[in-house]
Coordinates of C-alpha atoms and ligand atoms in Angstrom, one line a residue:
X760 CA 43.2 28.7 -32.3
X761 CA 46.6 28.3 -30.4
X762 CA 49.1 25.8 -31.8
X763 CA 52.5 25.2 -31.8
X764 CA 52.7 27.2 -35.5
X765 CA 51.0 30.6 -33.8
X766 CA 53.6 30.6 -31.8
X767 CA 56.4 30.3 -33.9
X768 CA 55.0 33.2 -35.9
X769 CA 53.5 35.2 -33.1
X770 CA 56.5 35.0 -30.9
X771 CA 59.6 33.6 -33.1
X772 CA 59.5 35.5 -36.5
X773 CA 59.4 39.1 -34.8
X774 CA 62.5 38.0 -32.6
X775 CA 64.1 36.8 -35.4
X776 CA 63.4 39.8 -37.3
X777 CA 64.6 42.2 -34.3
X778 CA 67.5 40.0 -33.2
X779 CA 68.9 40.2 -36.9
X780 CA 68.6 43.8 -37.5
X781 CA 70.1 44.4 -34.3
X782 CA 73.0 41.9 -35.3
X783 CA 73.1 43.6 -39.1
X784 CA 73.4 47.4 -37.5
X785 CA 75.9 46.2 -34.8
X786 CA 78.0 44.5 -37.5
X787 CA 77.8 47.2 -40.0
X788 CA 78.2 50.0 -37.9
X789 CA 80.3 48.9 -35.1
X790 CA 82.1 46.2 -35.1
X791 CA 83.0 46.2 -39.0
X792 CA 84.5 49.7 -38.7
X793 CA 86.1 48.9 -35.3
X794 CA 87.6 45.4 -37.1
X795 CA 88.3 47.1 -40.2
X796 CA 86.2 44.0 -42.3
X797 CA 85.5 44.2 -46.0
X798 CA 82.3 44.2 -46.9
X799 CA 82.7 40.6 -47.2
X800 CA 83.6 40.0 -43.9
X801 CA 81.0 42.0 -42.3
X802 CA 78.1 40.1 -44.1
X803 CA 80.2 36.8 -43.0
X804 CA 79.9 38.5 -39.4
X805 CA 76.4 39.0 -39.7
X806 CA 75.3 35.6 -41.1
X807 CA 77.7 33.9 -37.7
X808 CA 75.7 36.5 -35.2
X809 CA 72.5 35.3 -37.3
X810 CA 72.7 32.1 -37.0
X811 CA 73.0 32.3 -33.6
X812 CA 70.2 34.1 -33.3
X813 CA 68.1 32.1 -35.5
X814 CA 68.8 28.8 -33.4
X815 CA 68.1 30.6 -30.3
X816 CA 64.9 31.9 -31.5
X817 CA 63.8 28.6 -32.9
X818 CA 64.7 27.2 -29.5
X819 CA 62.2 29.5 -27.3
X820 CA 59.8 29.0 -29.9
X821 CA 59.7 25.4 -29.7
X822 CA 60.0 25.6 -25.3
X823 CA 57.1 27.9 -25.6
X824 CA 55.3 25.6 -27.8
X825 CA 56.1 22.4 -26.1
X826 CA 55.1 23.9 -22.5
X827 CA 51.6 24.6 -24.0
X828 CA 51.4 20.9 -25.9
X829 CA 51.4 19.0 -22.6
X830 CA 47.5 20.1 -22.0
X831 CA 45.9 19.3 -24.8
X832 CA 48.0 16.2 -25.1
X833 CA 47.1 15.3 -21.8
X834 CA 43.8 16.1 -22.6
X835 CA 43.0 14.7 -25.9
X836 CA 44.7 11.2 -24.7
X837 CA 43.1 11.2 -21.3
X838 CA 39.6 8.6 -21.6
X839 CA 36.5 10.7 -21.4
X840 CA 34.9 10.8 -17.9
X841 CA 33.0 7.0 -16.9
X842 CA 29.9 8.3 -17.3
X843 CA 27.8 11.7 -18.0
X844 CA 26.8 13.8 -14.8
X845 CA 22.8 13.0 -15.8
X846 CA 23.6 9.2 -16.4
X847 CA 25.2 8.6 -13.4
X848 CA 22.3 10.4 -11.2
X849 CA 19.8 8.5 -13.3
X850 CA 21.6 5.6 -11.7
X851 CA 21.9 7.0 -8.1
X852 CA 18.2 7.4 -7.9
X853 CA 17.5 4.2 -9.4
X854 CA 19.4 2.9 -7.0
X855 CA 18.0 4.5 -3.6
X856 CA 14.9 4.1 -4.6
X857 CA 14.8 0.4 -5.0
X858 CA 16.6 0.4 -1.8
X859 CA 14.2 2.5 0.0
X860 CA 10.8 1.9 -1.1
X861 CA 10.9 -1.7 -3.4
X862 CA 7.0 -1.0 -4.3
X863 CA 5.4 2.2 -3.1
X864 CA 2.1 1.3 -1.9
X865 CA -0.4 3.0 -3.7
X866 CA -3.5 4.2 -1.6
X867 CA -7.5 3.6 -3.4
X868 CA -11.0 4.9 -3.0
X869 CA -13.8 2.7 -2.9
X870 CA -15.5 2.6 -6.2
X871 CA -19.2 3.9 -6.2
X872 CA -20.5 1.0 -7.3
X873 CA -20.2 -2.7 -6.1
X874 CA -19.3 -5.2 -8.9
X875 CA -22.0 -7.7 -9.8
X876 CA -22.1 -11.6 -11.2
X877 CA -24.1 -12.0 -14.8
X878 CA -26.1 -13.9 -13.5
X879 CA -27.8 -11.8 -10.6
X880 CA -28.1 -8.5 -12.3
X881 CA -29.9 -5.9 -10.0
X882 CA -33.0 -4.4 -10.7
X883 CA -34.2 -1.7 -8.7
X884 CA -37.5 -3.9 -8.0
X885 CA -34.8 -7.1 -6.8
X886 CA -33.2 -4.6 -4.6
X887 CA -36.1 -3.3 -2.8
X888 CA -37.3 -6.8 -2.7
X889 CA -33.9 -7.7 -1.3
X890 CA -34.3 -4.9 1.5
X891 CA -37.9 -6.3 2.6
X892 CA -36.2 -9.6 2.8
X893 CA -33.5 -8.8 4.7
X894 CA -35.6 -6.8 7.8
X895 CA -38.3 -10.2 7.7
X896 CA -38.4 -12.0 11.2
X897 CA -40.8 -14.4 9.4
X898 CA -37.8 -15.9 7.1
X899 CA -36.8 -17.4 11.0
X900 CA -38.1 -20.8 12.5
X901 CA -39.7 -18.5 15.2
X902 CA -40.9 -15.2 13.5
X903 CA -38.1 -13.4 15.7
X904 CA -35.0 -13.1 14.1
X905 CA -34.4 -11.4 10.5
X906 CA -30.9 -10.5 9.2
X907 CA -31.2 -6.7 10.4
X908 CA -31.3 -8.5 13.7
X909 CA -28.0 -9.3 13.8
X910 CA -26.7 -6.6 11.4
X911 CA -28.2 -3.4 12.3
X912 CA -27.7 -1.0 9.3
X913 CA -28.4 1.8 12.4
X914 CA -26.8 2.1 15.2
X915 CA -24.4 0.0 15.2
X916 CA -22.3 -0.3 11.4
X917 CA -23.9 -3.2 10.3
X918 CA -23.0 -5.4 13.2
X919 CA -24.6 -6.2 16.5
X920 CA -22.1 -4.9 19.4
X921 CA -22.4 -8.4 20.5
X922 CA -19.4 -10.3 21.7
X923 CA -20.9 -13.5 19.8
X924 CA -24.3 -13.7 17.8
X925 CA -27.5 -13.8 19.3
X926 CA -30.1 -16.0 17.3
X927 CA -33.7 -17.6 17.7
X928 CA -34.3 -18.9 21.4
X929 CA -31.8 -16.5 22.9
X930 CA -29.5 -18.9 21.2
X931 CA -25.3 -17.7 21.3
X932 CA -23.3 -19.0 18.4
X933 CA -19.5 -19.1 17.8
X934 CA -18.9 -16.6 16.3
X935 CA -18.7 -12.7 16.1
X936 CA -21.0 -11.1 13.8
X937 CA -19.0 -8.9 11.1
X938 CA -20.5 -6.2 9.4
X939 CA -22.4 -6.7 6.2
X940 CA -21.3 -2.9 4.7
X941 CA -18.8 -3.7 1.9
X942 CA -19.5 -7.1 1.9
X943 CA -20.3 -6.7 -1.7
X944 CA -16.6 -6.2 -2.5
X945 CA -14.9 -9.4 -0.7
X946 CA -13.9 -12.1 -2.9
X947 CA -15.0 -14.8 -0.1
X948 CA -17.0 -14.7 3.0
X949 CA -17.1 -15.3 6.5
X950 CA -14.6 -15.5 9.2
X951 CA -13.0 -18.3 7.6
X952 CA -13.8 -17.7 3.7
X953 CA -16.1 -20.4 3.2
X954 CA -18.7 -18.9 0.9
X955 CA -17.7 -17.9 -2.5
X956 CA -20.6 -15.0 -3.3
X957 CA -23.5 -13.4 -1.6
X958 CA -25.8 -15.8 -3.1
X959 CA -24.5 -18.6 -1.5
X960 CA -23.8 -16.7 2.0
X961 CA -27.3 -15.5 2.6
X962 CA -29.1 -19.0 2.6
X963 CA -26.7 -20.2 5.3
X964 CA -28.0 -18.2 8.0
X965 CA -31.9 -18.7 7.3
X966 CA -30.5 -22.2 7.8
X967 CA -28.3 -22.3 10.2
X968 CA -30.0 -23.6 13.5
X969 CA -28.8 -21.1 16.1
X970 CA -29.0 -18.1 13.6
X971 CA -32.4 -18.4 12.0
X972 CA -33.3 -21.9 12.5
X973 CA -35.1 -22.6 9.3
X974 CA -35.4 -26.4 8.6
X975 CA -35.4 -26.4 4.6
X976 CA -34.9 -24.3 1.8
X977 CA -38.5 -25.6 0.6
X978 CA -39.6 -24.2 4.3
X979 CA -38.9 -20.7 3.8
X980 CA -39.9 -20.3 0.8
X981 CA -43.0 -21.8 1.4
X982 CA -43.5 -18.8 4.3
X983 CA -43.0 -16.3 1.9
X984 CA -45.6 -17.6 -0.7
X985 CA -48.3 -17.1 2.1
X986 CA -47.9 -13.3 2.1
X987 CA -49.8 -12.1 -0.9
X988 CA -47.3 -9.0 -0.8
X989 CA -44.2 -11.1 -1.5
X990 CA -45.9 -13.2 -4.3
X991 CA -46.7 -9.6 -6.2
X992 CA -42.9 -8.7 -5.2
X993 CA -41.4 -11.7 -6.6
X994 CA -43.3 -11.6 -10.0
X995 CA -41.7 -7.6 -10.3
X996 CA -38.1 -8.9 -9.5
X997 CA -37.7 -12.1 -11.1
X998 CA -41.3 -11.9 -13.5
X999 CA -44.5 -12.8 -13.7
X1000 CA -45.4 -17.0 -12.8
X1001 CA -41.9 -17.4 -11.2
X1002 CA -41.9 -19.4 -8.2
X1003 CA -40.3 -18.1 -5.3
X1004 CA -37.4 -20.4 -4.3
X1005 CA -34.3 -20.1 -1.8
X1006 CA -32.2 -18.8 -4.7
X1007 CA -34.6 -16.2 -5.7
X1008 CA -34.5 -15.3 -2.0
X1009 CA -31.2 -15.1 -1.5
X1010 CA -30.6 -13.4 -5.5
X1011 CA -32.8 -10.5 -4.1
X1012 CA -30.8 -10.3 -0.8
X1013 CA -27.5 -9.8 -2.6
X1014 CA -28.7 -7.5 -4.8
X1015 CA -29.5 -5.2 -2.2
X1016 CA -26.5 -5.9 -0.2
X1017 CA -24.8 -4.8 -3.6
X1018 CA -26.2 -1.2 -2.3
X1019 CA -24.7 -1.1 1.1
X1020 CA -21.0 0.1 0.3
X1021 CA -19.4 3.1 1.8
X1022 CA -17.7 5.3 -0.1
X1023 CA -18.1 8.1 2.0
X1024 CA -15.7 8.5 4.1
X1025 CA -13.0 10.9 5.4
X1026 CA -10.2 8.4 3.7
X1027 CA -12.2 8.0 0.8
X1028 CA -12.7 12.0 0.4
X1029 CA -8.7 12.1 0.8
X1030 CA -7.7 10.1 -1.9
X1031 CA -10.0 11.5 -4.6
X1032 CA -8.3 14.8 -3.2
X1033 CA -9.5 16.4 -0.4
X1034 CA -6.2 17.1 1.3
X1035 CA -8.0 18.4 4.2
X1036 CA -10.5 15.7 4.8
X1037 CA -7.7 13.8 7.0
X1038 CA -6.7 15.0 10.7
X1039 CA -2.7 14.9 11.1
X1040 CA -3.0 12.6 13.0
X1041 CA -4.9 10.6 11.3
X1042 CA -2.3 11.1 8.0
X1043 CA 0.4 10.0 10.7
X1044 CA -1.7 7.2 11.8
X1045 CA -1.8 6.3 7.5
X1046 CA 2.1 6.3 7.0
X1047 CA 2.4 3.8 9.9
X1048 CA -0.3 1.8 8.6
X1049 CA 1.5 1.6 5.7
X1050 CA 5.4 1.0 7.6
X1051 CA 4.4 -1.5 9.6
X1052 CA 3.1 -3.6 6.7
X1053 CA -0.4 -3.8 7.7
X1054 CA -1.4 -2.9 4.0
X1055 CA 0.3 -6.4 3.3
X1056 CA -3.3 -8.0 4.1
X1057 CA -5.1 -5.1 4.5
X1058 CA -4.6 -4.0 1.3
X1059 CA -6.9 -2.5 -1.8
X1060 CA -9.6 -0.4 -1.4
X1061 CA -11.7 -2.1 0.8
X1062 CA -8.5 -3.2 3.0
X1063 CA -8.5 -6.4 2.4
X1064 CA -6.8 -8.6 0.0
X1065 CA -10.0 -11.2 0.2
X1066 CA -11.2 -8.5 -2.0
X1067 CA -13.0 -8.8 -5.8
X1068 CA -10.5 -5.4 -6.0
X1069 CA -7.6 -6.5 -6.6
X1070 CA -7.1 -9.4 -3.8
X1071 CA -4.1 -12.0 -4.2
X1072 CA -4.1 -14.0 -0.9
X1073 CA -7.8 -14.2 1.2
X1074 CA -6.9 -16.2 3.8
X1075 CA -4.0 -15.9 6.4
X1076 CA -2.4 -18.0 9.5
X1077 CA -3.7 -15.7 13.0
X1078 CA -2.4 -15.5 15.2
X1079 CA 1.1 -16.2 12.8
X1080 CA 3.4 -15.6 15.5
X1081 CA 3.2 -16.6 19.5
X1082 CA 2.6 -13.5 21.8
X1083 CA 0.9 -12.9 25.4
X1084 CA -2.0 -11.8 23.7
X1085 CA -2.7 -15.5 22.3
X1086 CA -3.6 -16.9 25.6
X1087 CA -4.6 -14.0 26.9
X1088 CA -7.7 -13.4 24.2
X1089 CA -8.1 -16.9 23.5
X1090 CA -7.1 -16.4 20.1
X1091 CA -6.4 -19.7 18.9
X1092 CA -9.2 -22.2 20.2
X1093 CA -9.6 -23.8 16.9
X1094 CA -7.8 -26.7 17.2
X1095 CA -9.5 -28.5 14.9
X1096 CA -9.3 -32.6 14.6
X1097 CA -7.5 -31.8 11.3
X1098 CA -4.4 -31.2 13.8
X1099 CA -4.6 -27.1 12.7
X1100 CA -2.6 -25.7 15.6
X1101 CA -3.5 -22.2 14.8
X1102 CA -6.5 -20.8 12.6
X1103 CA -6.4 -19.3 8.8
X1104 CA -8.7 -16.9 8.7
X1105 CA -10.4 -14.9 5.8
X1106 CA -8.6 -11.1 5.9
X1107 CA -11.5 -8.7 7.1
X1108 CA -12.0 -5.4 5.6
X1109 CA -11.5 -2.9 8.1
X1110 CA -13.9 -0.1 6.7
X1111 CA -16.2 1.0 9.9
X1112 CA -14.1 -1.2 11.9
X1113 CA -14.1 1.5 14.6
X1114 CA -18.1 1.3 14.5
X1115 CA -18.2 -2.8 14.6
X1116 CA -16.3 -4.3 18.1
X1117 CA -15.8 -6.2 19.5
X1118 CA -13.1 -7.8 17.2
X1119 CA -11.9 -10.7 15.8
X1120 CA -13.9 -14.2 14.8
X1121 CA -14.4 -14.8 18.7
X1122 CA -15.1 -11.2 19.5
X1123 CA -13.0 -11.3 22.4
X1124 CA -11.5 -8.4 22.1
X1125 CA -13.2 -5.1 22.9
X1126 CA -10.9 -2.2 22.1
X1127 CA -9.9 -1.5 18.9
X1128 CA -6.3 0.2 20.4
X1129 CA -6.3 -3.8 21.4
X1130 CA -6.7 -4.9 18.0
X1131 CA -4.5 -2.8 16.7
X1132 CA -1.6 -3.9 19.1
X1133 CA -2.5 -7.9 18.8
X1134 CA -2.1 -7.2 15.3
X1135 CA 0.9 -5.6 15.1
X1136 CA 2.3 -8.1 17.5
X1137 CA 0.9 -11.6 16.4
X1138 CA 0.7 -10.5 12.6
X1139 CA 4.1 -8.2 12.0
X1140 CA 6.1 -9.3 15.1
X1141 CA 6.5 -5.9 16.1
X1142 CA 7.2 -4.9 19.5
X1143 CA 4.0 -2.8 21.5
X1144 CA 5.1 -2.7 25.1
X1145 CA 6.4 0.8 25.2
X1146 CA 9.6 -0.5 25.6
X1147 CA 12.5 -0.5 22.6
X1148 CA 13.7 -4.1 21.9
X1149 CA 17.3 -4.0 20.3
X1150 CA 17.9 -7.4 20.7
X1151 CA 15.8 -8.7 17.6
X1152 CA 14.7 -12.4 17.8
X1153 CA 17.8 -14.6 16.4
X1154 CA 17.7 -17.4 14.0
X1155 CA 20.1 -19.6 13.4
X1156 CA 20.0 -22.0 10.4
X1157 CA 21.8 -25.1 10.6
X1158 CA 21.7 -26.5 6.8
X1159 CA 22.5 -23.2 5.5
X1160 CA 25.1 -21.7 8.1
X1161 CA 23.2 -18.4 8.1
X1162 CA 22.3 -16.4 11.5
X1163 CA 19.2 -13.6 10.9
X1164 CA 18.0 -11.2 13.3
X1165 CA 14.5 -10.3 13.3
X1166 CA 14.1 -6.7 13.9
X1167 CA 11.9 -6.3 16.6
X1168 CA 10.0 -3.0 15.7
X1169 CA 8.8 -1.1 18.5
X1170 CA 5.1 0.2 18.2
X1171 CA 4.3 2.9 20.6
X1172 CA 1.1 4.1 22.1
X1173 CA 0.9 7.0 20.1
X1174 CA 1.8 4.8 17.4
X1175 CA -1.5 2.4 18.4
X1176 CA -3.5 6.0 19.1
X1177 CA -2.7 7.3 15.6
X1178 CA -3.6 4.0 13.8
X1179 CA -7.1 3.9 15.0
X1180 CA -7.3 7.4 14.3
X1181 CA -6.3 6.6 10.9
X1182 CA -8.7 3.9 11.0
X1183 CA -11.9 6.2 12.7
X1184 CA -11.1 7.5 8.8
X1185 CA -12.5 4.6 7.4
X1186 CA -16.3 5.2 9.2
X1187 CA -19.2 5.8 6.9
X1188 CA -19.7 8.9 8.2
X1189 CA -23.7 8.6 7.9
X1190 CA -23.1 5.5 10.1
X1191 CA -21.3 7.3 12.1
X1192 CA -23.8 9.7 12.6
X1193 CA -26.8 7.3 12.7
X1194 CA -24.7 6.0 15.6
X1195 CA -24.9 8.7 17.4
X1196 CA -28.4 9.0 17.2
X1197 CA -28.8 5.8 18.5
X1198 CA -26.8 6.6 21.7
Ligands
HEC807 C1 -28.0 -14.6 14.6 C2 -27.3 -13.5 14.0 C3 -27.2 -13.5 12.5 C4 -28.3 -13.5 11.6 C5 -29.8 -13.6 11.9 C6 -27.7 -13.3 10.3 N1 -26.4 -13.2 10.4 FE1 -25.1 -12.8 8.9 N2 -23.6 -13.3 10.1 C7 -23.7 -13.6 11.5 C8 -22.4 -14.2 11.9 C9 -22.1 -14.6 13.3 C10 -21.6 -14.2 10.8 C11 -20.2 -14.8 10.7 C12 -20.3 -16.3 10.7 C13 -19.1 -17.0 10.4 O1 -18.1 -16.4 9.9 O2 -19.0 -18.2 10.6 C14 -22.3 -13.6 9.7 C15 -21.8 -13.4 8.4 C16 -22.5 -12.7 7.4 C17 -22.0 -12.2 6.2 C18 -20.5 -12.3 5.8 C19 -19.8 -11.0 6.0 C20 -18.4 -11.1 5.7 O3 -17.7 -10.1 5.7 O4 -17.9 -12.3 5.5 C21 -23.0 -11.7 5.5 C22 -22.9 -11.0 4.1 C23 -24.2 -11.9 6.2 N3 -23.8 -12.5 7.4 C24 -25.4 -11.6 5.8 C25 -26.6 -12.0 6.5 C26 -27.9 -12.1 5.8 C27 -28.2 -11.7 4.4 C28 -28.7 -12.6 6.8 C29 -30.2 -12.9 6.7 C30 -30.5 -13.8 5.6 C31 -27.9 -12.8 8.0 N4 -26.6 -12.5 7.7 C32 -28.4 -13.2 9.2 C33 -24.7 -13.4 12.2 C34 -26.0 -13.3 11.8
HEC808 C1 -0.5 -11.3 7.8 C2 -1.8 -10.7 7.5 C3 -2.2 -9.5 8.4 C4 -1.5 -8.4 8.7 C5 -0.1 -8.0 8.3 C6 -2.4 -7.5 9.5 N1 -3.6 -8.1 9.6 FE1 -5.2 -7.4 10.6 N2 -6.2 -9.1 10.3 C7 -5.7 -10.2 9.6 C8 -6.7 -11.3 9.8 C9 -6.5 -12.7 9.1 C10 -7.7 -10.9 10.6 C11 -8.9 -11.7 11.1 C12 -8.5 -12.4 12.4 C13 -9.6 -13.2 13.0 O1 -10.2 -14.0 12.3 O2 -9.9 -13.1 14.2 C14 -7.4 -9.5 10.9 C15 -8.2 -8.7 11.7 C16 -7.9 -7.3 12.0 C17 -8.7 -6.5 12.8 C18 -10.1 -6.8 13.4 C19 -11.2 -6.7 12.4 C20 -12.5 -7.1 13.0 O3 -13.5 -6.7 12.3 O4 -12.6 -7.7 14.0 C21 -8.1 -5.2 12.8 C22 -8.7 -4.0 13.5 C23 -6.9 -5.3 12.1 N3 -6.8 -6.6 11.6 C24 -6.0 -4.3 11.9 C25 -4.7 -4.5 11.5 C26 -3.7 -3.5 11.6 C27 -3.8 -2.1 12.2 C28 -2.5 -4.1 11.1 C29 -1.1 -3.5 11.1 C30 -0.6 -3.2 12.4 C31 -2.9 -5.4 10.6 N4 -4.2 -5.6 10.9 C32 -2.0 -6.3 10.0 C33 -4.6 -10.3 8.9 C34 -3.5 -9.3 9.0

């Protein structure tokens, strides 16, 4: 260890030593004999020359170490660093992450099975039940129309191609026909949420006058107790000397539409780790899905948040914000009595979207590169005319003396291409397939 005490006795005491034998010999030797000194005097001499010595030496000693004190003084009274190396990157990352990605959205597979209410268990005798139901043309006023009529399981992803639906008496309805695939998982249905469960969806279309046109619930029932086949099926779904009612009916129906999910797809092979299973584009066409913010109400595994999985918020204001595309699609005809300007619609899930145009509750659009760009538009306010915006919509509020700018975000056509690529990932792909064999 180097103190000030090593050096006095590294450096000092061997001076000392050689500077007072060099003072004792010259005394002795030379200048005694040369002075003629008693031996007195030269031992007076010598102590004079010695003291000298001895002060000088204790004087370097002391320089030498005081010029080495200064570090370690500095050093032992300087405050330790603010903060450890690791603690202060700890904080950096903290820091640009919350700045850069607040939540990281975290991408799901469908499950394999659809969840089911206690009181509707499935059976595989209600399901097959549920599947004769679902093709019969004789649950219609007419003996025409059945549900497959309107969502064909084939060809065409559990939709009709139509703009609007097409029910008994060449009757057109309202309203586009969505795809019953992965109903199963959304928390409410229809275009505008209004039924709360299968069971409750399927009677309204046996009812409704231009889908199926049945006048009662008593009615069609009453046409299914005539087939001796349905009156042996019944008893093996729901048990011998139960009467078949409306809510059987529609019980069986929704246990088989329990069966028609689709978890086979290239996204769905992806996240259970199939890197490959993804195009890149199709992988770019995910990461803007995600940056734009369409996950905000697409979100979950079945792309919705009107989903059982997970869903917060089922219904939303579209379009939410004005663009060309309003007018131009006829996007907002439901001005209801009840003064709504613009509709608040249930969030579709968008698995086998690419197989189910046209889109949207009126069907009025035909392209899904169209939906894709009315959405990014009317839903995210993003910009999708090619053309880069800087000048972001301004906003100026008066009570709290704050001005915002809206960043316009400008969604190219590659942009729009990759997205539906992304979203050709969602397809079934034995519905993909069964629509080509229907081609
Ligand atoms: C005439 C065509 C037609 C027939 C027949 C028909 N549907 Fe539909 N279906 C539609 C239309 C149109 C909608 C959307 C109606 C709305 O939102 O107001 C719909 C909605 C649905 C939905 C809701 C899907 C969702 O994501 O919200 C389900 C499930 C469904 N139908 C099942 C059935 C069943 C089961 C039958 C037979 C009992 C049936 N449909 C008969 C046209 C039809
Ligand atoms: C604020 C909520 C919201 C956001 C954000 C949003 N959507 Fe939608 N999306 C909806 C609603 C609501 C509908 C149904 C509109 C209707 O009823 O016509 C819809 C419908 C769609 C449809 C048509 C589905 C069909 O079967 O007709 C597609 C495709 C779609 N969205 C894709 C996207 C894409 C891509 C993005 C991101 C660019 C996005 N959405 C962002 C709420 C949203």
């Amino acid at each position: 260890m180097h103190n000030g005490i090593d050096d006095l006795l590294g450096i000092g005491i061997p001076a000392i030593v050689l500077g007072l034998t060099a003072i004792i010999l010259m005394v002795q030797r030379e200048l005694g004999p040369f002075g003629k000194l008693s031996a007195g005097g030269k031992w007076l001499l010598t102590g004079a020359f010695g003291m000298g010595i001895l002060a000088f030496a204790l004087k370097v000693s002391v320089a030498v170490a005081v010029t080495r004190m200064p570090e370690r003084l500095i050093g032992a009274a300087a405050p330790p660093p603010l903060e450890a190396p690791s603690a202060l990157a700890e904080k950096v990352w903290a820091y640009d992450g919350a700045a850069r990605q607040p939540e990281k959205y975290v991408w799901q597979a469908l499950p394999l099975t659809a969840p089911e209410p206690p009181g509707n268990t499935s059976t595989p005798e209600k399901v097959a039940l549920g599947k004769r139901l679902f093709d019969e043309p004789a649950l219609s006023a007419d003996g025409t129309v059945s549900c497959a009529s309107c969502h064909d399981l084939g060809g065409k992803g559990g939709a009709d191609g139509q703009r609007t639906a097409r029910g008994i008496a060449g009757q057109i309805g309202g309203r586009n026909t969505p795809t019953v695939w992965n109903a199963a998982f959304q928390s409410v249905l229809f275009w505008d949420g209004r039924a709360a469960s299968l069971e409750e969806q399927a009677q309204g279309p046996i009812l409704n006058p231009q889908e199926m046109g049945m006048p009662s619930p008593a009615a069609a029932a009453d046409r299914l107790r005539h087939i001796p086949a349905y009156r042996e099926a019944f008893a093996r779904a729901f048990g011998a000397g139960q009467a078949i009612t409306m809510e059987r009916i529609a019980a069986a129906i929704a246990t088989y539409e329990r069966t028609l999910i689709t978890p086979d797809t290239p996204y769905d092979r992806f996240v259970r780790g199939d890197q490959q299973a993804l195009t890149a584009q199709q992988l770019r066409g995910m990461a803007r899905f995600e940056a734009l913010g369409c996950v905000t109400c697409h979100q979950g595994p079945n792309f919705s948040d009107a989903s059982l999985l997970g869903g917060r918020v089922p219904r939303r204001i579209f379009p939410a914000l004005p663009s060309t595309f309003e007018t131009r699609f006829d996007l907002s005809p439901n001005r209801h009595a009840d003064g709504l300007e613009r509709g608040a619609w249930r969030i579709p899930s968008l698995r086998n979207v690419a197989l189910t145009g046209p889109y949207f509750h009126n069907g009025s659009v035909e392209k899904l590169s169209d939906a894709v760009r009315i959405m990014a538009s009317a839903q995210l306010g993003a910009s999708v005319d090619g053309a880069t915006r800087p000048d972001g919509a301004l906003h100026w509020s008066a009570t709290g003396r704050v001005l915002s700018q809206v960043e316009r975000r400008n969604v190219s056509d590659r942009d729009v291409a990759d997205i539906v690529a992304f979203l050709e990932s969602l397809s079934s792909e034995r519905l993909v397939a069964r629509a080509y064999a229907m081609k």
